[in-house]
Amino acid sequence: MEVLYFHIDYREVHYCKILLDDIFGKPCFMNEIIWAYDYGGRAKSKWPAKHDNILFYVKDSKKYFFDTSKLDREPYMAPGLVGAEKAVLGKLPTDTWWEKYVDFDRNDNWWMTIVPTNSKERIGYPTQKPKKLVDRIVKASSLPGATVLDFFAGSGTVGASCIDLGRNFILIDNNQSSLEVMAKRFSNISDIEWLGFDPTPFKPNIYKETKQEILSEVEKKYTPEFEMLVCNSFLLESKFTGKE
Ligand SMILES: C[S@@+](CC[C@H](N)C(=O)[O-])C[C@H]1O[C@@H](n2cnc3c(N)ncnc32)[C@H](O)[C@@H]1O
């Protein structure tokens, strides 16, 4: 493992930080990224919690890959203030609504909405993370061809990101519905090796093929037994209803 991004909610993050410091050592802790969003209920008895935490660790704090030059850049709000070269390049995304007021160059506050329920990206897993969020991590902390491991894959967003960005991936989940969702999500990717799970029945194209098979069965010429059954049912119908 070269780097670890550990995504967790605000109730657990402090306990996990202590455990992770024990494992990796405090100097290997690089950032606490705040993913702020605008979704969910609004508590009346306390401040509504509207963020998750992502702890960023490296294996060797003196030697690790980190490159934000490939991230999509955004235009500066006031390009005249930053000089021509920077203005052309644009700034690193901060995704903060308050960036209009504070000129952050880059920071650990990422404002990004959740995957909207009616969006094309939404694939039917309750805790699905935005691919844009994962893309940012994958781009900054790995090179094409690297392997990314997600122990808690859920809907497989890390896999989807790796496919688009040319990385290899290993996804793990112990929940059947997560595996079914991933089987559908990756149904058009042929070179995935599945261990301990057969994705075939959950692939949408397999559903189509099965449906086609059933239709062609129905279209086949009826067997004599079937025709006999139909005749008998007509006879029975006329007997009971009195209709010819
Ligand atoms: C928050 S979800 C991950 C969501 C994912 N990032 C996405 O974009 O869909 C956490 C996942 O961890 C899985 N999980 C929890 N405990 C696990 C364990 N002990 N072993 C494997 N998977 C586990 C759950 O089934 C769940 O799908």
Short mmCIF file of N, CA and C in Angstrom, two decimals, residues 1-24 28-35 51-58 108 110 129 133-134 137-138 141 148-152 158:
data_model
loop_
_atom_site.label_atom_id
_atom_site.label_comp_id
_atom_site.label_asym_id
_atom_site.label_seq_id
_atom_site.Cartn_x
_atom_site.Cartn_y
_atom_site.Cartn_z
N MET A 1 0.84 -1.20 0.00
CA MET A 1 0.00 0.00 0.00
C MET A 1 0.87 1.25 0.00
N GLU A 2 0.64 2.13 -0.93
CA GLU A 2 1.41 3.38 -0.96
C GLU A 2 0.66 4.50 -0.23
N VAL A 3 -0.64 4.61 -0.54
CA VAL A 3 -1.44 5.64 0.13
C VAL A 3 -2.78 5.06 0.55
N LEU A 4 -3.40 5.69 1.54
CA LEU A 4 -4.72 5.24 1.99
C LEU A 4 -5.63 6.45 2.13
N TYR A 5 -6.81 6.37 1.51
CA TYR A 5 -7.85 7.36 1.75
C TYR A 5 -8.95 6.65 2.52
N PHE A 6 -9.20 7.10 3.72
CA PHE A 6 -10.11 6.40 4.63
C PHE A 6 -11.34 7.29 4.84
N HIS A 7 -12.46 6.84 4.27
CA HIS A 7 -13.67 7.66 4.25
C HIS A 7 -14.61 7.20 5.37
N ILE A 8 -15.02 8.14 6.22
CA ILE A 8 -15.77 7.73 7.40
C ILE A 8 -16.65 8.90 7.85
N ASP A 9 -17.62 8.63 8.71
CA ASP A 9 -18.48 9.75 9.11
C ASP A 9 -17.98 10.41 10.39
N TYR A 10 -18.57 11.56 10.70
CA TYR A 10 -18.04 12.41 11.77
C TYR A 10 -18.12 11.77 13.15
N ARG A 11 -19.01 10.76 13.33
CA ARG A 11 -19.13 10.14 14.65
C ARG A 11 -17.99 9.18 14.95
N GLU A 12 -17.37 8.64 13.89
CA GLU A 12 -16.35 7.60 14.08
C GLU A 12 -14.93 8.09 13.81
N VAL A 13 -14.83 9.22 13.11
CA VAL A 13 -13.52 9.61 12.57
C VAL A 13 -12.44 9.76 13.63
N HIS A 14 -12.81 10.25 14.81
CA HIS A 14 -11.77 10.51 15.82
C HIS A 14 -11.19 9.21 16.39
N TYR A 15 -12.07 8.22 16.55
CA TYR A 15 -11.60 6.91 17.02
C TYR A 15 -10.70 6.27 15.95
N CYS A 16 -11.14 6.39 14.70
CA CYS A 16 -10.39 5.76 13.60
C CYS A 16 -9.03 6.44 13.43
N LYS A 17 -9.00 7.74 13.61
CA LYS A 17 -7.73 8.48 13.45
C LYS A 17 -6.69 7.93 14.43
N ILE A 18 -7.11 7.69 15.66
CA ILE A 18 -6.17 7.17 16.67
C ILE A 18 -5.69 5.77 16.28
N LEU A 19 -6.63 4.95 15.80
CA LEU A 19 -6.23 3.60 15.38
C LEU A 19 -5.27 3.65 14.19
N LEU A 20 -5.58 4.52 13.24
CA LEU A 20 -4.73 4.61 12.04
C LEU A 20 -3.36 5.19 12.37
N ASP A 21 -3.31 6.15 13.27
CA ASP A 21 -2.01 6.70 13.70
C ASP A 21 -1.16 5.60 14.32
N ASP A 22 -1.82 4.73 15.08
CA ASP A 22 -1.10 3.61 15.68
C ASP A 22 -0.51 2.69 14.62
N ILE A 23 -1.29 2.47 13.56
CA ILE A 23 -0.85 1.54 12.50
C ILE A 23 0.24 2.18 11.63
N PHE A 24 -0.03 3.39 11.15
CA PHE A 24 0.88 3.98 10.15
C PHE A 24 1.91 4.94 10.75
N CYS A 28 2.81 9.90 9.04
CA CYS A 28 2.26 9.45 7.75
C CYS A 28 0.85 9.98 7.52
N PHE A 29 0.32 10.69 8.47
CA PHE A 29 -0.99 11.33 8.30
C PHE A 29 -0.78 12.64 7.54
N MET A 30 -1.47 12.76 6.40
CA MET A 30 -1.25 13.93 5.55
C MET A 30 -2.38 14.95 5.65
N ASN A 31 -3.61 14.47 5.59
CA ASN A 31 -4.76 15.40 5.57
C ASN A 31 -5.99 14.79 6.19
N GLU A 32 -6.82 15.66 6.70
CA GLU A 32 -8.22 15.31 6.92
C GLU A 32 -9.00 16.13 5.90
N ILE A 33 -9.56 15.44 4.93
CA ILE A 33 -10.35 16.14 3.90
C ILE A 33 -11.80 16.17 4.36
N ILE A 34 -12.41 17.30 4.25
CA ILE A 34 -13.82 17.41 4.61
C ILE A 34 -14.63 17.40 3.32
N TRP A 35 -15.44 16.36 3.16
CA TRP A 35 -16.38 16.35 2.04
C TRP A 35 -17.71 16.91 2.57
N HIS A 51 -21.29 16.75 6.51
CA HIS A 51 -19.99 16.42 5.92
C HIS A 51 -19.58 14.99 6.30
N ASP A 52 -18.69 14.44 5.49
CA ASP A 52 -17.97 13.20 5.83
C ASP A 52 -16.49 13.58 5.95
N ASN A 53 -15.73 12.67 6.53
CA ASN A 53 -14.29 12.92 6.67
C ASN A 53 -13.52 11.89 5.85
N ILE A 54 -12.47 12.36 5.23
CA ILE A 54 -11.59 11.43 4.50
C ILE A 54 -10.17 11.64 5.05
N LEU A 55 -9.64 10.60 5.70
CA LEU A 55 -8.28 10.70 6.23
C LEU A 55 -7.30 10.18 5.19
N PHE A 56 -6.29 10.96 4.93
CA PHE A 56 -5.31 10.62 3.89
C PHE A 56 -3.98 10.28 4.56
N TYR A 57 -3.57 9.03 4.39
CA TYR A 57 -2.29 8.55 4.94
C TYR A 57 -1.36 8.09 3.80
N VAL A 58 -0.08 8.14 4.05
CA VAL A 58 0.89 7.59 3.10
C VAL A 58 1.77 6.57 3.85
N ASP A 108 -8.40 21.44 1.69
CA ASP A 108 -8.93 20.13 2.07
C ASP A 108 -10.43 20.16 2.34
N TRP A 110 -13.82 20.00 0.42
CA TRP A 110 -14.39 19.74 -0.91
C TRP A 110 -15.90 19.79 -0.81
N LYS A 129 -21.17 6.85 -3.65
CA LYS A 129 -20.43 8.10 -3.58
C LYS A 129 -20.31 8.71 -4.97
N LEU A 133 -15.84 12.67 -6.87
CA LEU A 133 -15.06 12.69 -5.62
C LEU A 133 -13.94 11.65 -5.69
N VAL A 134 -14.32 10.45 -6.15
CA VAL A 134 -13.33 9.37 -6.23
C VAL A 134 -12.31 9.66 -7.34
N ILE A 137 -9.46 11.73 -6.10
CA ILE A 137 -8.49 10.99 -5.27
C ILE A 137 -7.60 10.12 -6.16
N VAL A 138 -8.25 9.41 -7.07
CA VAL A 138 -7.49 8.47 -7.93
C VAL A 138 -6.48 9.24 -8.78
N SER A 141 -3.50 10.67 -6.57
CA SER A 141 -2.64 9.77 -5.80
C SER A 141 -2.24 8.51 -6.54
N VAL A 148 -5.79 0.08 -7.55
CA VAL A 148 -6.50 0.71 -6.44
C VAL A 148 -7.36 -0.35 -5.76
N LEU A 149 -7.25 -0.41 -4.44
CA LEU A 149 -7.99 -1.41 -3.67
C LEU A 149 -9.07 -0.72 -2.83
N ASP A 150 -10.31 -1.20 -2.93
CA ASP A 150 -11.39 -0.66 -2.09
C ASP A 150 -11.97 -1.83 -1.30
N PHE A 151 -11.75 -1.83 0.00
CA PHE A 151 -12.22 -2.93 0.85
C PHE A 151 -13.74 -2.90 1.04
N PHE A 152 -14.33 -1.74 0.84
CA PHE A 152 -15.77 -1.56 1.12
C PHE A 152 -16.42 -0.97 -0.13
N VAL A 158 -15.28 3.15 -7.04
CA VAL A 158 -13.83 3.15 -7.27
C VAL A 158 -13.51 2.40 -8.57
#
